[in-house]
Coordinates of C-alpha atoms and ligand atoms in Angstrom, one line a residue:
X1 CA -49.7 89.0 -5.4
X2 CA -47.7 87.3 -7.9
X3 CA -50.1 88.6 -11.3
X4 CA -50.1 92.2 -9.4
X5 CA -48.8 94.8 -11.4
X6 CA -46.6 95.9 -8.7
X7 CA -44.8 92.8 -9.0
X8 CA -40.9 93.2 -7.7
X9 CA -38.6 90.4 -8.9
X10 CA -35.1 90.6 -7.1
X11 CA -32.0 88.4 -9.1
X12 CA -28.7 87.6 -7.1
X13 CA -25.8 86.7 -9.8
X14 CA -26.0 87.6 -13.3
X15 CA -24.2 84.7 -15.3
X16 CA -25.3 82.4 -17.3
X17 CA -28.5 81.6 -15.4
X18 CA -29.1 84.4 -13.6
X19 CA -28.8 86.9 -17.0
X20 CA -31.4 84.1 -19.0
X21 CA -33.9 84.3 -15.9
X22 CA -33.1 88.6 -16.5
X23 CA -35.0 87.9 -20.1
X24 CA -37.5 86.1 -19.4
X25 CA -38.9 88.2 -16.6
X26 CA -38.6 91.4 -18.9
X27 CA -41.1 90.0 -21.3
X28 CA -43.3 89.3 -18.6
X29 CA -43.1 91.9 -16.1
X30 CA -44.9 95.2 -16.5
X31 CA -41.8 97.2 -16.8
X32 CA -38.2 96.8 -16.7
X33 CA -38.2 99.0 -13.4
X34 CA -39.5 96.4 -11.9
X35 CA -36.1 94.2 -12.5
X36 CA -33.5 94.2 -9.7
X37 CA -30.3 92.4 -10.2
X38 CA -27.3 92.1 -7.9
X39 CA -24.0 90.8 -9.1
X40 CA -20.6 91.7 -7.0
X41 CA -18.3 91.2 -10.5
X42 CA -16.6 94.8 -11.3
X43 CA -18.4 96.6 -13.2
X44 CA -21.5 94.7 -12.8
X45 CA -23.7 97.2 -14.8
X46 CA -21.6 97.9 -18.1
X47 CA -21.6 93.7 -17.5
X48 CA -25.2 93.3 -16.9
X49 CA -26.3 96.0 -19.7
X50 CA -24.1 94.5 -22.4
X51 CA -24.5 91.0 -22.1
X52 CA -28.1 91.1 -21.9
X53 CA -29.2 91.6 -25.7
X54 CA -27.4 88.5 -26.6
X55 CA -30.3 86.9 -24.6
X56 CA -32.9 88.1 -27.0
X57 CA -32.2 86.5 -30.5
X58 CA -34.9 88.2 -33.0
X59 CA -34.5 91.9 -32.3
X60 CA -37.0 92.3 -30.0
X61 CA -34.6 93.7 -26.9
X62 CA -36.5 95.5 -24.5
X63 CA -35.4 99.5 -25.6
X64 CA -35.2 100.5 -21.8
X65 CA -32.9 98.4 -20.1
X66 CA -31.6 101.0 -18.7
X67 CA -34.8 101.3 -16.3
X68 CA -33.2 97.5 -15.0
X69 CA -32.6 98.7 -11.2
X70 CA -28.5 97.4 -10.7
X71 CA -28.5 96.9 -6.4
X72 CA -24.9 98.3 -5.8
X73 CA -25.9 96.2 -1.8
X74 CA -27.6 93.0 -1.3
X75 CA -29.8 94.6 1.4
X76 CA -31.0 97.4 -0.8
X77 CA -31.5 94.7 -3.8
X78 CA -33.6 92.7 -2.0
X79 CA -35.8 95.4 0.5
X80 CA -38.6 95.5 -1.4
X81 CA -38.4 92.4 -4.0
X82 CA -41.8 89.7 -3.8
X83 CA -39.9 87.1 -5.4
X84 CA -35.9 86.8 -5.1
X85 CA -34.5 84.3 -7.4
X86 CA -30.5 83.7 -6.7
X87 CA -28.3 81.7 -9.3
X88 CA -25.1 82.6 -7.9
X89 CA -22.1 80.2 -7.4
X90 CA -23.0 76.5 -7.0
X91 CA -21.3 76.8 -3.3
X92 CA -23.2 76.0 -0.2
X93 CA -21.5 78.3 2.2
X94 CA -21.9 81.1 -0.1
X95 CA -25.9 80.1 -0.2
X96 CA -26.1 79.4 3.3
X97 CA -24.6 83.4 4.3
X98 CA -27.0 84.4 1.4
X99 CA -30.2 83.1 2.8
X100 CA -29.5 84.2 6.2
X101 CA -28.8 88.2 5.1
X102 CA -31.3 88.0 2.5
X103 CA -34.1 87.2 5.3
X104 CA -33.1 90.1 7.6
X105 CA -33.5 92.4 4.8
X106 CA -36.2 91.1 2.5
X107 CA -40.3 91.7 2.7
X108 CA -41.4 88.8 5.1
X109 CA -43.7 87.6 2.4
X110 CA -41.1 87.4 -0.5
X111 CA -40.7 84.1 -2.2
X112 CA -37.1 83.2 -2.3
X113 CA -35.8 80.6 -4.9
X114 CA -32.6 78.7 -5.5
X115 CA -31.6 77.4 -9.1
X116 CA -28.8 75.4 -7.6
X117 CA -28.2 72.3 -10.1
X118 CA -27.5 70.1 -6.8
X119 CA -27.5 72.2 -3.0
X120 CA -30.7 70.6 -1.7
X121 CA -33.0 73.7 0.6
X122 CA -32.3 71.6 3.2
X123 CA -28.7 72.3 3.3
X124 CA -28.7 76.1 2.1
X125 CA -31.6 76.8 4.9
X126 CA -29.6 75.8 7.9
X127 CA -28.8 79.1 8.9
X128 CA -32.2 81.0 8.5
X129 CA -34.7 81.7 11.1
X130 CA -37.4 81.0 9.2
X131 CA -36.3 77.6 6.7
X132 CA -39.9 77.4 5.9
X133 CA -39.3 79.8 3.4
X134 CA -36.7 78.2 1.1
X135 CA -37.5 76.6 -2.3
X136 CA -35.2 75.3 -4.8
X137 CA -36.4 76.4 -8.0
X138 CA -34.2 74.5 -11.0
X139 CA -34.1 75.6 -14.3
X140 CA -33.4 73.8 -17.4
X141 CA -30.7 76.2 -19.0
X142 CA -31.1 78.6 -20.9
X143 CA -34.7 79.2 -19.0
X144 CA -35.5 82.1 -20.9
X145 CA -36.3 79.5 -23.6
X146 CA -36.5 76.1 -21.6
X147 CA -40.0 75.8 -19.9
X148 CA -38.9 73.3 -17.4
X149 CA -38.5 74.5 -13.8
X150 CA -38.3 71.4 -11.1
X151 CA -39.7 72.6 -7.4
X152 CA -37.6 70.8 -5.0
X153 CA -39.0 72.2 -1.6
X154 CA -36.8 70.9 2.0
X155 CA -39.0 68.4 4.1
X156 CA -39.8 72.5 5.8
X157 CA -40.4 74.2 3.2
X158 CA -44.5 75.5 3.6
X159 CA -46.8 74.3 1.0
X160 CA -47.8 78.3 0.4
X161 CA -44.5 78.5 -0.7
X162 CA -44.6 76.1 -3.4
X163 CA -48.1 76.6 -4.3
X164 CA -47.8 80.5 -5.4
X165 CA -44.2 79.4 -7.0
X166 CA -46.5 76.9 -9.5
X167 CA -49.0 79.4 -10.1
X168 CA -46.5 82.3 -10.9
X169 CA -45.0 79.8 -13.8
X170 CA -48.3 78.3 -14.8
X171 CA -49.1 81.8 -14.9
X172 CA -46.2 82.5 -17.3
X173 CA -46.8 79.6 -19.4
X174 CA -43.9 77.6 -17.9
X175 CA -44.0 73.7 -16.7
X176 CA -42.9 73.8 -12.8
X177 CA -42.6 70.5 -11.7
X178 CA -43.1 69.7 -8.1
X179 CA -40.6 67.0 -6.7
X180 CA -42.0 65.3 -3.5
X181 CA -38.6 64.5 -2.4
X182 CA -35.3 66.0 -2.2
X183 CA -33.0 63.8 -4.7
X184 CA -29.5 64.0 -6.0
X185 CA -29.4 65.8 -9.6
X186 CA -33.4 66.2 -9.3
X187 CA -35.0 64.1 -12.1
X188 CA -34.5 65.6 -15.5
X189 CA -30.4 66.1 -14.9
X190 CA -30.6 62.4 -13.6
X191 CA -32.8 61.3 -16.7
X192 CA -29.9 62.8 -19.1
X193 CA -26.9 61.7 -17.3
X194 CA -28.3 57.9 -17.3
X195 CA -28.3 58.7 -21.3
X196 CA -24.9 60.2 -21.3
X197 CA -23.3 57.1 -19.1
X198 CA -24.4 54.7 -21.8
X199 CA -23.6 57.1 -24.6
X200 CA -19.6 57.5 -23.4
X201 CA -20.3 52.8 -22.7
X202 CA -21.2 53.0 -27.1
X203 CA -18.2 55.2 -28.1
X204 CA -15.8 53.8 -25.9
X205 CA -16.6 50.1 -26.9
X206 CA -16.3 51.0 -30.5
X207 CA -19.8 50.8 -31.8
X208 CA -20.5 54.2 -33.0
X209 CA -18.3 57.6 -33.0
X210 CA -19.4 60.7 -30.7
X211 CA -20.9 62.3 -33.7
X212 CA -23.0 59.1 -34.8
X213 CA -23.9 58.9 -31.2
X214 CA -25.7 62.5 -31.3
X215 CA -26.6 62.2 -35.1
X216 CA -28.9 58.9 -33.5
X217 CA -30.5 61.0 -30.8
X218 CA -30.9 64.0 -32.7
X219 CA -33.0 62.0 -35.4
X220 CA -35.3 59.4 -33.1
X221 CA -36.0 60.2 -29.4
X222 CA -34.7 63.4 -29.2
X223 CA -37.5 64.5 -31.5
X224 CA -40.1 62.2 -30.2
X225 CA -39.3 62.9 -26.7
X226 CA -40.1 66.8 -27.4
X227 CA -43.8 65.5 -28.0
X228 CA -43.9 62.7 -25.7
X229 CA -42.1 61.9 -23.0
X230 CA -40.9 58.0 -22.7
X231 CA -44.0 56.6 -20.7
X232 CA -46.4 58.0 -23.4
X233 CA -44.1 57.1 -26.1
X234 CA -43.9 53.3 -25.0
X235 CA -47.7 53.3 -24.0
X236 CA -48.3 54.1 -27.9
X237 CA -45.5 51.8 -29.1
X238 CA -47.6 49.3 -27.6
X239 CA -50.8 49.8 -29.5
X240 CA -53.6 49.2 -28.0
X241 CA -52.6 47.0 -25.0
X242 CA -49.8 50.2 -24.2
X243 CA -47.0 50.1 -21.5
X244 CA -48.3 46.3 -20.7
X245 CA -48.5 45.0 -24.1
X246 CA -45.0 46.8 -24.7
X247 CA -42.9 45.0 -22.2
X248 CA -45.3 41.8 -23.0
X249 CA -44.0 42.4 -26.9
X250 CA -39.8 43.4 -25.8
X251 CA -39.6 43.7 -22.1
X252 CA -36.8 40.4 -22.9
X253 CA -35.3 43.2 -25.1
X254 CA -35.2 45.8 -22.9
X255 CA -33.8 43.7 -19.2
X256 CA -31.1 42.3 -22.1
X257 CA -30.3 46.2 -22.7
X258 CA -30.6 46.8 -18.7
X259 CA -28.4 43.9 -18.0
X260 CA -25.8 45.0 -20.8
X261 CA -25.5 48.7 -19.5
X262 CA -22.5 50.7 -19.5
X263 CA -20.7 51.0 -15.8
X264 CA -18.6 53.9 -16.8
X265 CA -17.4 56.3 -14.3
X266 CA -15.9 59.6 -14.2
X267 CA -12.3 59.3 -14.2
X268 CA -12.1 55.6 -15.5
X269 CA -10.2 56.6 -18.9
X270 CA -12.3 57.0 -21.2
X271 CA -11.5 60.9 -21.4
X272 CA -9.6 61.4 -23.6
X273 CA -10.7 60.3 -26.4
X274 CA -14.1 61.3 -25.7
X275 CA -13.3 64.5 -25.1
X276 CA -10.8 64.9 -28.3
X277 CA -13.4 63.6 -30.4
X278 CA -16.1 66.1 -29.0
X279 CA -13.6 68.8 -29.5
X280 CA -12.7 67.7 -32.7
X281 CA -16.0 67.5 -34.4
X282 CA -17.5 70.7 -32.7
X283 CA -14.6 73.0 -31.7
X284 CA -16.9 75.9 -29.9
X285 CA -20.5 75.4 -30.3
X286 CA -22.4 78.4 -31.1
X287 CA -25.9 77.9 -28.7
X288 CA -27.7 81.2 -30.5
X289 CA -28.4 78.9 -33.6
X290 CA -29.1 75.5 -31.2
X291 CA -31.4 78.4 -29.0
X292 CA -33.2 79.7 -31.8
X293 CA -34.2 76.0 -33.3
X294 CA -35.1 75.0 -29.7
X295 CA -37.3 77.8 -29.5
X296 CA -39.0 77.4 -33.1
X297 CA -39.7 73.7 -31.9
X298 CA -41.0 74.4 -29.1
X299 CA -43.4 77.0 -30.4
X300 CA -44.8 74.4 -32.6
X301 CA -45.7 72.2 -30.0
X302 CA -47.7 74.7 -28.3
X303 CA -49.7 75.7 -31.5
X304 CA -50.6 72.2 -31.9
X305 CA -51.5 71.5 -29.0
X306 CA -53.3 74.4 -28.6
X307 CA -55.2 73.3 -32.2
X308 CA -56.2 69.3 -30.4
X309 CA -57.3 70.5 -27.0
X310 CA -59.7 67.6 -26.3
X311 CA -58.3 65.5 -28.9
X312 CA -55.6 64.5 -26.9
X313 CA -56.6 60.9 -25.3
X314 CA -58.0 59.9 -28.8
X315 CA -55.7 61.2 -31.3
X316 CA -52.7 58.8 -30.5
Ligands
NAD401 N1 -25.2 76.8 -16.0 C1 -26.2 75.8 -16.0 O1 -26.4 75.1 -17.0 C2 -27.1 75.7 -14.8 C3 -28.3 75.1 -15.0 C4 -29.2 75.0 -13.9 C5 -28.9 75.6 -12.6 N2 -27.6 76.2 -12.5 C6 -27.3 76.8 -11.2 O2 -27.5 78.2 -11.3 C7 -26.5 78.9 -10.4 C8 -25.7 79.8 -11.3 O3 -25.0 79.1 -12.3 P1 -24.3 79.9 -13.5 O4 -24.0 78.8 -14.5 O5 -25.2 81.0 -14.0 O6 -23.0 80.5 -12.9 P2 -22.1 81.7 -13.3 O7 -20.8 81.5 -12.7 O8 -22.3 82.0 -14.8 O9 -22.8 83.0 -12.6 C9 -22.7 83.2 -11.2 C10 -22.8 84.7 -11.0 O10 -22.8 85.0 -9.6 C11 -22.1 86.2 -9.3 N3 -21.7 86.2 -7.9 C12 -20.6 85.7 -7.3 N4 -20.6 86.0 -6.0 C13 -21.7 86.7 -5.8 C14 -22.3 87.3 -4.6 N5 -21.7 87.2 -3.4 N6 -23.4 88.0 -4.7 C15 -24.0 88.2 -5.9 N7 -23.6 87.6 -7.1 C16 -22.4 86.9 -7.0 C17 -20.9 86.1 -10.3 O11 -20.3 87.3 -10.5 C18 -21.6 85.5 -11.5 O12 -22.1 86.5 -12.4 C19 -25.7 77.8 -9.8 O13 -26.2 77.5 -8.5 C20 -25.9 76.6 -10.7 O14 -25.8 75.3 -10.1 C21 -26.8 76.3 -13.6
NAG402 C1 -38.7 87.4 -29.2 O1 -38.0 87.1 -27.9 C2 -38.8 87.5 -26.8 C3 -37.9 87.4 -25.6 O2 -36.8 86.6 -25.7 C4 -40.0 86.6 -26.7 O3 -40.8 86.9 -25.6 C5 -40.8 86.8 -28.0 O4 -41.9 85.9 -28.0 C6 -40.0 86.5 -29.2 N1 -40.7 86.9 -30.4 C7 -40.8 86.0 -31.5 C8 -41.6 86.5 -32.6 O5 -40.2 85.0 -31.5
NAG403 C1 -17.5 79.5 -1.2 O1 -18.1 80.6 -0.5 C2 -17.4 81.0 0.7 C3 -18.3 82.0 1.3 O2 -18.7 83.0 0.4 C4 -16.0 81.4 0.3 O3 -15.3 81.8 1.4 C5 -15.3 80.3 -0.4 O4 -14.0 80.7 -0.9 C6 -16.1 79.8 -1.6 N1 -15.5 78.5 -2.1 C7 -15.1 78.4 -3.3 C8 -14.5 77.1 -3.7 O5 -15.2 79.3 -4.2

C-alpha cells in the first residue's frame, strides 16, 4: 500500500519538523493533493504556504502547493490518511489526547508515527484502544535532507507496523533504523550528546576555545564519520588485524581517555561562558548554507557508493 499511487500522507504540526517532513513527501508523493497538514497556529495556511519554499533551497519548489490539503479539524485531516506522521509539541499529554482522537477517526490500517525527540510509544499509547499501532519514528532534523529516521516501536507495537514503516523509507531512499529497545534520547541524540559533554569538559578546562573545538571536528571525524561510522573507522585504523588489533595497538590510550572524561552537567556553571563564546563567534547561524553543503556531501556519498557496489569489503 505504501508505493500505491493513492498514497495519503496526513502531518499534525507544521514547525520545524513537521514543515521539513512537508518537503520531503512532496518530492516523493504523486501529487501535492495527496499532502494533508493540520496545524491549530492562526492562520495556519498563509503559515504553512509561506514558510514552505524556504524548505527547497535550489529553485525547484513544487509550483502547486496550493493543491497541499490544509485540515481546518483533526478528524477530517486524518479520515482518509495511510500514514499520519505527528511532530507537534514535545508534550506527552498533548500526544497521549492525540493518539486517542486520531484512532477513532483515522483508516484502521493507517500507520501512525511519532517524531518525538524523547516521549517513548509506550508512554503516548496509554490511552488508545489499540497501542499496537504506535511507532515512534525519529528524525534527524532537517529530515528533508537528513536520511536518518530511528524506529523505536513500544514493547506492543506489531511487527507489521514497523516492517511497512522500513520499507516505505527504504523505498524512499532513506536509512530507518530499527531500535530493539525503548532507550532515553535513542542512539544517535545519545551518540552526539556523549560528544558534546566532553566538548563543553575541553573548553571549560582551557584546552581549546569553542571555535577550535568545532574547527577539530569539522576537519577529522566529522568528515570521516560521514563515510564511516566509528566501528568501521577503527576496524580500518587497525589494518589488517581491525577493531582487535586497534585496542591491541591504543586500547591503553583510549581507557586513559575514558578514565579522564568530562563529568559535566547541565547547570554546573559552565554556561556562561560557553554560551557567550558560541554567541560571540556565530551570532545567528544561517542553516540554508550548512543545509545545502550537507546535502552536496551527502549526494557524493551516494554516487560513490553507487560507483563500488561490490567493492565494498575489499576497497578499504
Ligand atoms: N526540532 C528538532 O530538532 C527535532 C528533531 C527531532 C524530533 N523533533 C520532535 O518533533 C516534534 C516537533 O518539533 P518541532 O521542533 O517541529 O516543534 P515546533 O514547535 O517547531 O512545531 C510544533 C507545531 O505543532 C503545532 N501544534 C501545536 N498544537 C497543536 C495541535 N493541537 N494540533 C496540531 N498542531 C499543533 C504548532 O503550531 C507548531 O507549528 C517534537 O515532538 C520534537 O521533539 C524535533
Ligand atoms: C532540489 O530539492 C528537491 C527537494 O528539496 C530535491 O528532491 C531535488 O533532488 C533537488 N535537486 C537538486 C538538483 O539538488
Ligand atoms: C501540554 O498539553 C496539554 C494538553 O494539550 C496542555 O493542557 C498543557 O498546557 C501542555 N503543557 C505545556 C507545558 O505546554
Amino acid at each position: 500500500m505504501e508505493h500505491d499511487s493513492e498514497l495519503r500522507i496526513t502531518l499534525i504540526g507544521a514547525g520545524t519538523i513537521g514543515l521539513s517532513f512537508a518537503a520531503f513527501h512532496l518530492s516523493h508523493l504523486t501529487s501535492p493533493s495527496h499532502l494533508t497538514i493540520y496545524d491549530t497556529r492562526p492562520n495556519a495556511e498563509e503559515y504553512i504556504l509561506s514558510t514552505l519554499p524556504q524548505f527547497y533551497q535550489n529553485g525547484s519548489v513544487p509550483i502547486s502547493l496550493s493543491e497541499i490539503n490544509i485540515a481546518t479539524s483533526l478528524s477530517s485531516a486524518v479520515s482518509t490518511a495511510s500514514i499520519i506522521q505527528e511532530s507537534g509539541p514535545e508534550n506527552l499529554s498533548f500526544k497521549k489526547q492525540l493518539w486517542k482522537q486520531v484512532e477513532q477517526h483515522a483508516p484502521k490500517d493507517a500507520l501512525l508515527w511519532s517524531s518525538t525527540s524523547g516521549i517513548p510509544a509506550s508512554q503516548q499509547s496509554q490511552d488508545m484502544q489499540d497501542r499496537a499501532r504506535l511507532l515512534v519514528v525519529h528524525p534527524y532534523n532537517p529530515p528533508h535532507i537528513m536520511p536518518l529516521l530511528e524506529l523505536v516501536p513500544s514493547p506492543e507495537t506489531l511487527e507489521r507496523v514497523i516492517t511497512r514503516t522500513q520499507d516505505f523509507w527504504l523505498a524512499r531512499g532513506r536509512v530507518p533504523i530499527h531500535l530493539k529497545k525503548e532507550i532515553t534520547g535513542f542512539v544517535a541524540n545519545r551518540l552526539a550528546f556523549a560528544l558534546l559533554r566532553e566538548s563543553i569538559h575541553l573548553v571549560q578546562s582551557g584546552v581549546v576555545s569553542v571555535t577550535e573545538l568545532d574547527k577539530i571536528v569539522e576537519s577529522s571525524m566529522g568528515p570521516r564519520w560521514a563515510v564511516a561510522g566509528p566501528f568501521k573507522s577503527y576496524h580500518a585504523g587497525g589494518g589488517p588485524g581491525g577493531l582487535e588489533a586497534f585496542f591491541k595497538n591504543i586500547g591503553g590510550t583510549v581507557q586513559a581517555c575514558w578514565t579522564d572524561a568530562g563529568q559535566v552537567n547541565v547547570g554546573d556553571g559552565w554556561e556562561d561562558q560557553v554560551f557567550r563564546e558560541a554567541r560571540e563567534a556565530y551570532g545567528i547561524v544561517a542553516t540554508t548554507e550548512r543545509d545545502a553543503i550537507t546535502r552536496r556531501v551527502l549526494n557524493t556519498i551516494e554516487e560513490e557508493r553507487a560507483k563500488t557496489i561490490g567493492g565494498e569489503a575489499t576497497s578499504n
